[in-house]
C-alpha cells in the first residue's frame, strides 16, 4: 500500500521518466496527462499478482514491480542491457516480474494473455488477481470482447481498466465510441464504472474495490477511466489532425494530487519539490547508465532463444 | 486403439500426473468433444479441469497462453482447423514471440489441439498447418498412427514451447493400431521411416500416411516399385536429415499431404533437397495435395483431395521420368 | 408485406421443409421451434435489400428471396443442381438473390460480410437495408463486437437479430451469456430490444421498427429474439448432454400463430390445414425433383471457378 | 515518384474514374495514413470515400468484402501486415471462398492493402505474405518499383477477385523512380526481368529488388558474375515460366525475400524448379530471407534481415559449388 507521498512519487516518476524518454526517442508513446490512471490502476497490486498495462509508456508499472529504471531506459535506447535484449518493441516489460509482456505490437491481443494470467490464478484457487489496462481505441478490437466474455463466464479474477484518453492516433474517440466503454459492462453481466482518470485517488479506489471483488471470487470488473492525451500519439507527432480545442478545465493529474496533499496538510510544498528533484536525478542517472552500455547487435540475435 | 483414444490416453495420463495440465474447449465436457475427441475426460476430471469455453477462439487461445505464462500447462482445443484464423493473432503474434522477445526468459507450455482434413464428420476440412511452420517459435506436429498420436501428445504436453497438435480427422477412429500405454513419448522433430524402399522416397504426414503405405504395398506387389515412405510427423521442426539420406539413395521424391500444394509442407521438403543435394534428384519431384480450390464439401471433395490413385500415379511418374 | 395467411404459410414452409431435410441428412441443423424468429426477421425485407441469416436451416429465408426449393433441397442431398454446385456447406444461399452466403463454416465471420452489405447501401446513399441474424453462442465471437462497433460508428443500415435459442451445441446459454444479448446494445449506443422469439408478430414488429430506422438513416439496431432449440444441434444428435428440463410453457410458434389467426377470425382451421397439406406436397415434390438429379462430382470440381 | 506516391496516384485515378471505389482504413484521413500512405486522398475525396475506421480489423475487412459483394469496389487498408492475423478469418475463410462456393457466381472486387518489412518507420515489420499464396482464391502482389506500385495497384483495383496488395515499407519513400502516370496497368502474375544475366538466376520481390540489383551490379563489376534478377511482383499467381526459362539457362538459383525462409516464396519457387527441371540445377539452391527468429526490433534487426552482404555471399556460394 502506497502512502500519499509514495503515491505522489510514482506520479512524478511516471511523468519525469516519460519526458526524458520522449527526448531520447521521438517514436516513444508519451503518457503525459494520463499518469493518474496508470499509477492508480496498478499501485495496489501485490508482488505475486499480474500486471498487464496498456502499451503507452507503461514503465512506471514495471518499476512498481521492481524493474530497474536503467534497464528500461536501455530498451528505449535499443541497448543490449534491456530486459528484451533490444529485440522487441521498447514498451515490453520483464515477464519475470509478473508482467504480461508486449512481444508484438498488435493491440487487443495482450488482453487475451492477461485474461489467461487471471485464469492461472483462478485455476490454482489462489487469491491472486490481474489488472489489465487498454486504450479506448483498443476497446473496439474483437479480442477485448472475447476476453471480457470469457472472464465473465468463468468469473476470473481480473480488473479491466479502459484508459480512455480521447484519442486513437489521429481519431477522436467521439468518432469511434458512440457510447462510453463502461456502458459495455452490463452486456457481460459484470460491474462497470466510469471514473475521473485524472484523479489518482478515484482511480485507485475504484480499482481497489474491483480487486477485492476479484480476490473474493466475485469475478471481473470493467472500469473506464476518463483522461486525456496531452501530447501527440508519438513524441514527434505534429498533430496537424487535432482540430478541436482541448476540453475545458483539464486537470493536470500531478498538480491535482499535489494540491490535495497540500490542502490536507499531508505534505509540504518543499517536500513535493524535493520529490521532483530526486526523481529527476534518478532518471538522469538511469539514462546515463543506460547510455554507457553497448547497443544491441549481432550478439542479441539469439537464434537459440526462440525455443526453450 | 484409435488415434483419438490414444490422444485421450496421453492427455489423461498427464492430467493425472501433473495438476497444472487442464483442458479448454467447446463441447469438450458432457458431450465428449467434436469427434468424441475428449471422451471420458470430463467424467474423470470434472468441470474445473475440463473447461467449457464460449465461442471465442481468440480468447481461448489467449487465455491458455496467459495461463501457461503464469505457471500452468493448459491444452486449448480449437474444434476444427478452420477456426484457427479466428485466433490467429494469438497463435502467431503472441505464442511464438513470448520467449524470444522476453530475452529468452518466458516459458509458454501450451498445447493447441485442433483437427483438420476430411473424415467421418466431413465438416470444416481446411488444413492451414503449413502457415504455422513459416513462423519461428511454434512447434507443429501431426500424427499418422495411434502410437504417434499418443507419443506426440505426450511430448507436446511436456514441451515448454507452444505446440500445435493437429489431429487428422480421417484417422480419428480408424485404422486402429497397437499403442503401448506405458511407452515413451515420441520426440518432436523426428520423422519416422514407415516403410523402407530403394526406388522412390515418399514424404507424407497425417491422414496420408496409411494411404501412402497402401499405395506403396500395391506398387511393390504389382509393379515391383519399392517406395520408401517417410512419415514426417512434425512440420516444425522438420526432420530433413532423414529425407536427405533417403533421397540420396532413391534419387526420386514424391510428397503427399492433404493440405494444398502451393506453399505446403511438400514445397519446403523439396526446397531443402534442392538446397542440399539437387544432383541426387534423378527425376522431377512430384507433389501431391488438395487441388487448388477452396476445399469443397460432400461428393465433390474426393475429386479435390489426394487419393490412392493420385499417389500411385505420382510414383509411376517419378519412376517413368528417370 | 406478407398478409397473415402468407405469414403462416412461411412458418409452415420453414417447419415442413426442415423436417423433411432432417430425414434426408442427419447432419442437417434443424430449425424446429425457432421458425417465428427466422420468418419474422426476414419477411419484411424488399427484394433489393440484403438478407444474412444464421446458419441453422436458413432455407425459408432463401425461398422468400425467390430461391427454388428443389435446388435448395439439392444442396442438402449433395447434388450438382444446388446453387453451390455441391461444393459448399449445404446451408449456403444464392448470392445472386441478395443473400450473404455461407462459404465457410466459421461462426461470426458472415456478420462482417453482412455489415459490408449495409456499408454498400449506405455508401450509395440508397435506402436499402440488411437484416442479419446470428446465434446466442455466436454472440461471443470477436467479429460480432467489431461489426457492431463499425456499424454504430458509421450508422449503417443494418438490423442485427440474435436468434437466442438457449444453446450452442451442448452448452446452455446460461453458461456463456451472463447477461442477455440485448444488454449489449447500450455499449454501442444503439437501440436494443428483447422480444419473444416465438411470437412471429412481435419479432416482425420489432424488426420492422428497426428497418424503418435503418432506412431513415438512423443506423443499426440490436434485437434479441428469445426462442428455444427443440431438437438436437444436428438432426442425429442424441443430446445426452441435456440434463435440465425444458423451460415451462414453451410456445410452439406455429400453433401460437394459428391460434391467434383463429381467435381473430383471420383464418379458418380448414384453411390452415390446407396450407400444411399444400406445403407438404410442395416439399415432397421439391425433394423428389432434387433426388432425381445427378450427384455433384468431378464435373463440379470447378478449377476455373476459383478466380473470375 | 516514390512507391507511396505511385500507389496513391493509382488510387486517386481510379477513384476519379469509378464512383464505386472507396477507401477504408485507420488514420487515413486528415493524418494522411501510416507512412503517409494516403496523403492527399482525404483532401480530394473527403470523409465519405476516405473512411476512418475503428480499431476493428476483422470488421474492416469483412465490411469491405460485403460491400464488394454488393456492388462496390472498396480498398481496405490494414496499416501493417502484423495486423492481418486479426482479420484472418475474413481474409482466408471468406474472401477467397465466395466465388467458388457460390458456384462461380459471386464477384469480390476488394483490394486489401497493407505494408510489411523494415523501413523508415521501423515498427510492425512482420511479413506474412507467404500464407496467402497457400490459400486458393486470393491474388497477392508486392511491387518492387514505383512504376509497378502504380501498375499493380491499378490492376488490383480493376480485378474482380480479392487482391492483397503489399507495400514493402523499405521502399515507401525511396528510391524514387520514373512513373508514367498514363501508363498501362501491370498485369498480375507476370514476373519482370529486372536484369539480364547468364550465370545465376536470382528470384526476388518487394524490398529485396533494389538490394538484389545493387548486389548484381557489384558482382558483375568486381567479380564478373552476371546475375539475372527476376522481380516476381506477384506471389499468387506465381510466374513460373519466366523463372524456369532462366534457370534452364543459368543452372543456378538464389531466392531472396524479406519474409522467413521456411515455407516462404523461395520454397515454392524452388519446388517448382524441382518439379519441372531439377536436372537443370548445377548447384544447390540458396534461399535468403529473415533469420528463423521472430523479427526483432531496432539494432538487432539488421542482423536478422537479408542484406546486401548475404545476397553477395549467396550468389558466390551457388557459383562456387558448381
Ligand atoms: C490491431 C492493431 N491495429 C492498429 C494498430 C495501430 N495503432 C497503434 S496505437 C493505435 C491507437 C490506439 O488507441 P488507444 O487504444 O486509444 O490507445 P492510445 O494510443 O490512445 O493510448 C493504433 C490504431 C495496432 N497497433 N494494432
Ligand atoms: C468460429 C466457430 N467456432 C465454433 C464452431 C462450431 N460450432 C458450430 S455450431 C456451434 C454452436 C453455435 O451456437 P449458436 O450461435 O447459439 O447457434 P445455434 O447452433 O444455437 O443455432 C458451434 C460452437 C464454429 N462453427 N465456428
Ligand atoms: Mg486512446
Ligand atoms: Mg444458440
mmCIF file with all atom_site columns, C-alpha atoms in Angstrom, chain A residues 21 25 28 58-59 62 67-96 102 287 290 293 296, chain B residues 101-103, chain D residues 297-299:
data_model
loop_
_atom_site.group_PDB
_atom_site.id
_atom_site.type_symbol
_atom_site.label_atom_id
_atom_site.label_alt_id
_atom_site.label_comp_id
_atom_site.label_asym_id
_atom_site.label_entity_id
_atom_site.label_seq_id
_atom_site.pdbx_PDB_ins_code
_atom_site.Cartn_x
_atom_site.Cartn_y
_atom_site.Cartn_z
_atom_site.occupancy
_atom_site.B_iso_or_equiv
_atom_site.pdbx_formal_charge
_atom_site.auth_seq_id
_atom_site.auth_comp_id
_atom_site.auth_asym_id
_atom_site.auth_atom_id
_atom_site.pdbx_PDB_model_num
ATOM 1  C CA . UNK A 1 21  ? 12.340 9.186   -22.858 1.00 0.00 ? 21  UNK A CA 1
ATOM 2  C CA . UNK A 1 25  ? 13.303 8.707   -28.824 1.00 0.00 ? 25  UNK A CA 1
ATOM 3  C CA . UNK A 1 28  ? 8.207  6.846   -27.831 1.00 0.00 ? 28  UNK A CA 1
ATOM 4  C CA . UNK A 1 58  ? 3.938  1.586   -19.092 1.00 0.00 ? 58  UNK A CA 1
ATOM 5  C CA . UNK A 1 59  ? 7.345  1.899   -17.439 1.00 0.00 ? 59  UNK A CA 1
ATOM 6  C CA . UNK A 1 62  ? 7.272  -2.083  -14.428 1.00 0.00 ? 62  UNK A CA 1
ATOM 7  C CA . UNK A 1 67  ? 12.211 -3.384  -12.659 1.00 0.00 ? 67  UNK A CA 1
ATOM 8  C CA . UNK A 1 68  ? 15.420 -1.382  -12.805 1.00 0.00 ? 68  UNK A CA 1
ATOM 9  C CA . UNK A 1 69  ? 14.951 2.003   -14.410 1.00 0.00 ? 69  UNK A CA 1
ATOM 10 C CA . UNK A 1 70  ? 18.224 1.961   -16.289 1.00 0.00 ? 70  UNK A CA 1
ATOM 11 C CA . UNK A 1 71  ? 17.402 -1.325  -17.935 1.00 0.00 ? 71  UNK A CA 1
ATOM 12 C CA . UNK A 1 72  ? 14.055 0.051   -19.062 1.00 0.00 ? 72  UNK A CA 1
ATOM 13 C CA . UNK A 1 73  ? 15.775 3.153   -20.383 1.00 0.00 ? 73  UNK A CA 1
ATOM 14 C CA . UNK A 1 74  ? 18.118 0.782   -22.181 1.00 0.00 ? 74  UNK A CA 1
ATOM 15 C CA . UNK A 1 75  ? 15.122 -0.621  -24.036 1.00 0.00 ? 75  UNK A CA 1
ATOM 16 C CA . UNK A 1 76  ? 14.199 2.810   -25.353 1.00 0.00 ? 76  UNK A CA 1
ATOM 17 C CA . UNK A 1 77  ? 17.772 3.374   -26.438 1.00 0.00 ? 77  UNK A CA 1
ATOM 18 C CA . UNK A 1 78  ? 17.990 -0.005  -28.140 1.00 0.00 ? 78  UNK A CA 1
ATOM 19 C CA . UNK A 1 79  ? 20.675 -1.284  -25.801 1.00 0.00 ? 79  UNK A CA 1
ATOM 20 C CA . UNK A 1 80  ? 21.623 -4.880  -25.177 1.00 0.00 ? 80  UNK A CA 1
ATOM 21 C CA . UNK A 1 81  ? 21.028 -4.375  -21.451 1.00 0.00 ? 81  UNK A CA 1
ATOM 22 C CA . UNK A 1 82  ? 17.261 -4.031  -21.948 1.00 0.00 ? 82  UNK A CA 1
ATOM 23 C CA . UNK A 1 83  ? 15.207 -6.816  -20.448 1.00 0.00 ? 83  UNK A CA 1
ATOM 24 C CA . UNK A 1 84  ? 14.206 -7.544  -24.036 1.00 0.00 ? 84  UNK A CA 1
ATOM 25 C CA . UNK A 1 85  ? 17.862 -7.668  -25.190 1.00 0.00 ? 85  UNK A CA 1
ATOM 26 C CA . UNK A 1 86  ? 16.951 -4.987  -27.690 1.00 0.00 ? 86  UNK A CA 1
ATOM 27 C CA . UNK A 1 87  ? 14.720 -7.365  -29.631 1.00 0.00 ? 87  UNK A CA 1
ATOM 28 C CA . UNK A 1 88  ? 11.161 -6.293  -29.010 1.00 0.00 ? 88  UNK A CA 1
ATOM 29 C CA . UNK A 1 89  ? 9.215  -3.070  -29.062 1.00 0.00 ? 89  UNK A CA 1
ATOM 30 C CA . UNK A 1 90  ? 10.660 -0.935  -26.263 1.00 0.00 ? 90  UNK A CA 1
ATOM 31 C CA . UNK A 1 91  ? 7.450  -0.831  -24.227 1.00 0.00 ? 91  UNK A CA 1
ATOM 32 C CA . UNK A 1 92  ? 7.797  -4.530  -23.483 1.00 0.00 ? 92  UNK A CA 1
ATOM 33 C CA . UNK A 1 93  ? 8.165  -5.399  -19.796 1.00 0.00 ? 93  UNK A CA 1
ATOM 34 C CA . UNK A 1 94  ? 10.014 -8.120  -17.905 1.00 0.00 ? 94  UNK A CA 1
ATOM 35 C CA . UNK A 1 95  ? 7.829  -11.199 -17.703 1.00 0.00 ? 95  UNK A CA 1
ATOM 36 C CA . UNK A 1 96  ? 9.779  -12.444 -14.687 1.00 0.00 ? 96  UNK A CA 1
ATOM 37 C CA . UNK A 1 102 ? 4.391  -6.716  -25.183 1.00 0.00 ? 102 UNK A CA 1
ATOM 38 C CA . UNK A 1 287 ? 19.641 7.296   -18.630 1.00 0.00 ? 287 UNK A CA 1
ATOM 39 C CA . UNK A 1 290 ? 21.886 3.020   -19.989 1.00 0.00 ? 290 UNK A CA 1
ATOM 40 C CA . UNK A 1 293 ? 26.152 0.398   -22.266 1.00 0.00 ? 293 UNK A CA 1
ATOM 41 C CA . UNK A 1 296 ? 22.065 -4.368  -29.034 1.00 0.00 ? 296 UNK A CA 1
ATOM 42 C CA . UNK B 2 101 ? 11.110 -11.152 -27.142 1.00 0.00 ? 101 UNK B CA 1
ATOM 43 C CA . UNK B 2 102 ? 11.466 -11.535 -23.388 1.00 0.00 ? 102 UNK B CA 1
ATOM 44 C CA . UNK B 2 103 ? 15.157 -12.145 -23.859 1.00 0.00 ? 103 UNK B CA 1
ATOM 45 C CA . UNK D 3 297 ? 13.405 -4.529  -33.469 1.00 0.00 ? 297 UNK D CA 1
ATOM 46 C CA . UNK D 3 298 ? 15.944 -1.783  -33.714 1.00 0.00 ? 298 UNK D CA 1
ATOM 47 C CA . UNK D 3 299 ? 19.601 -2.534  -33.878 1.00 0.00 ? 299 UNK D CA 1
#
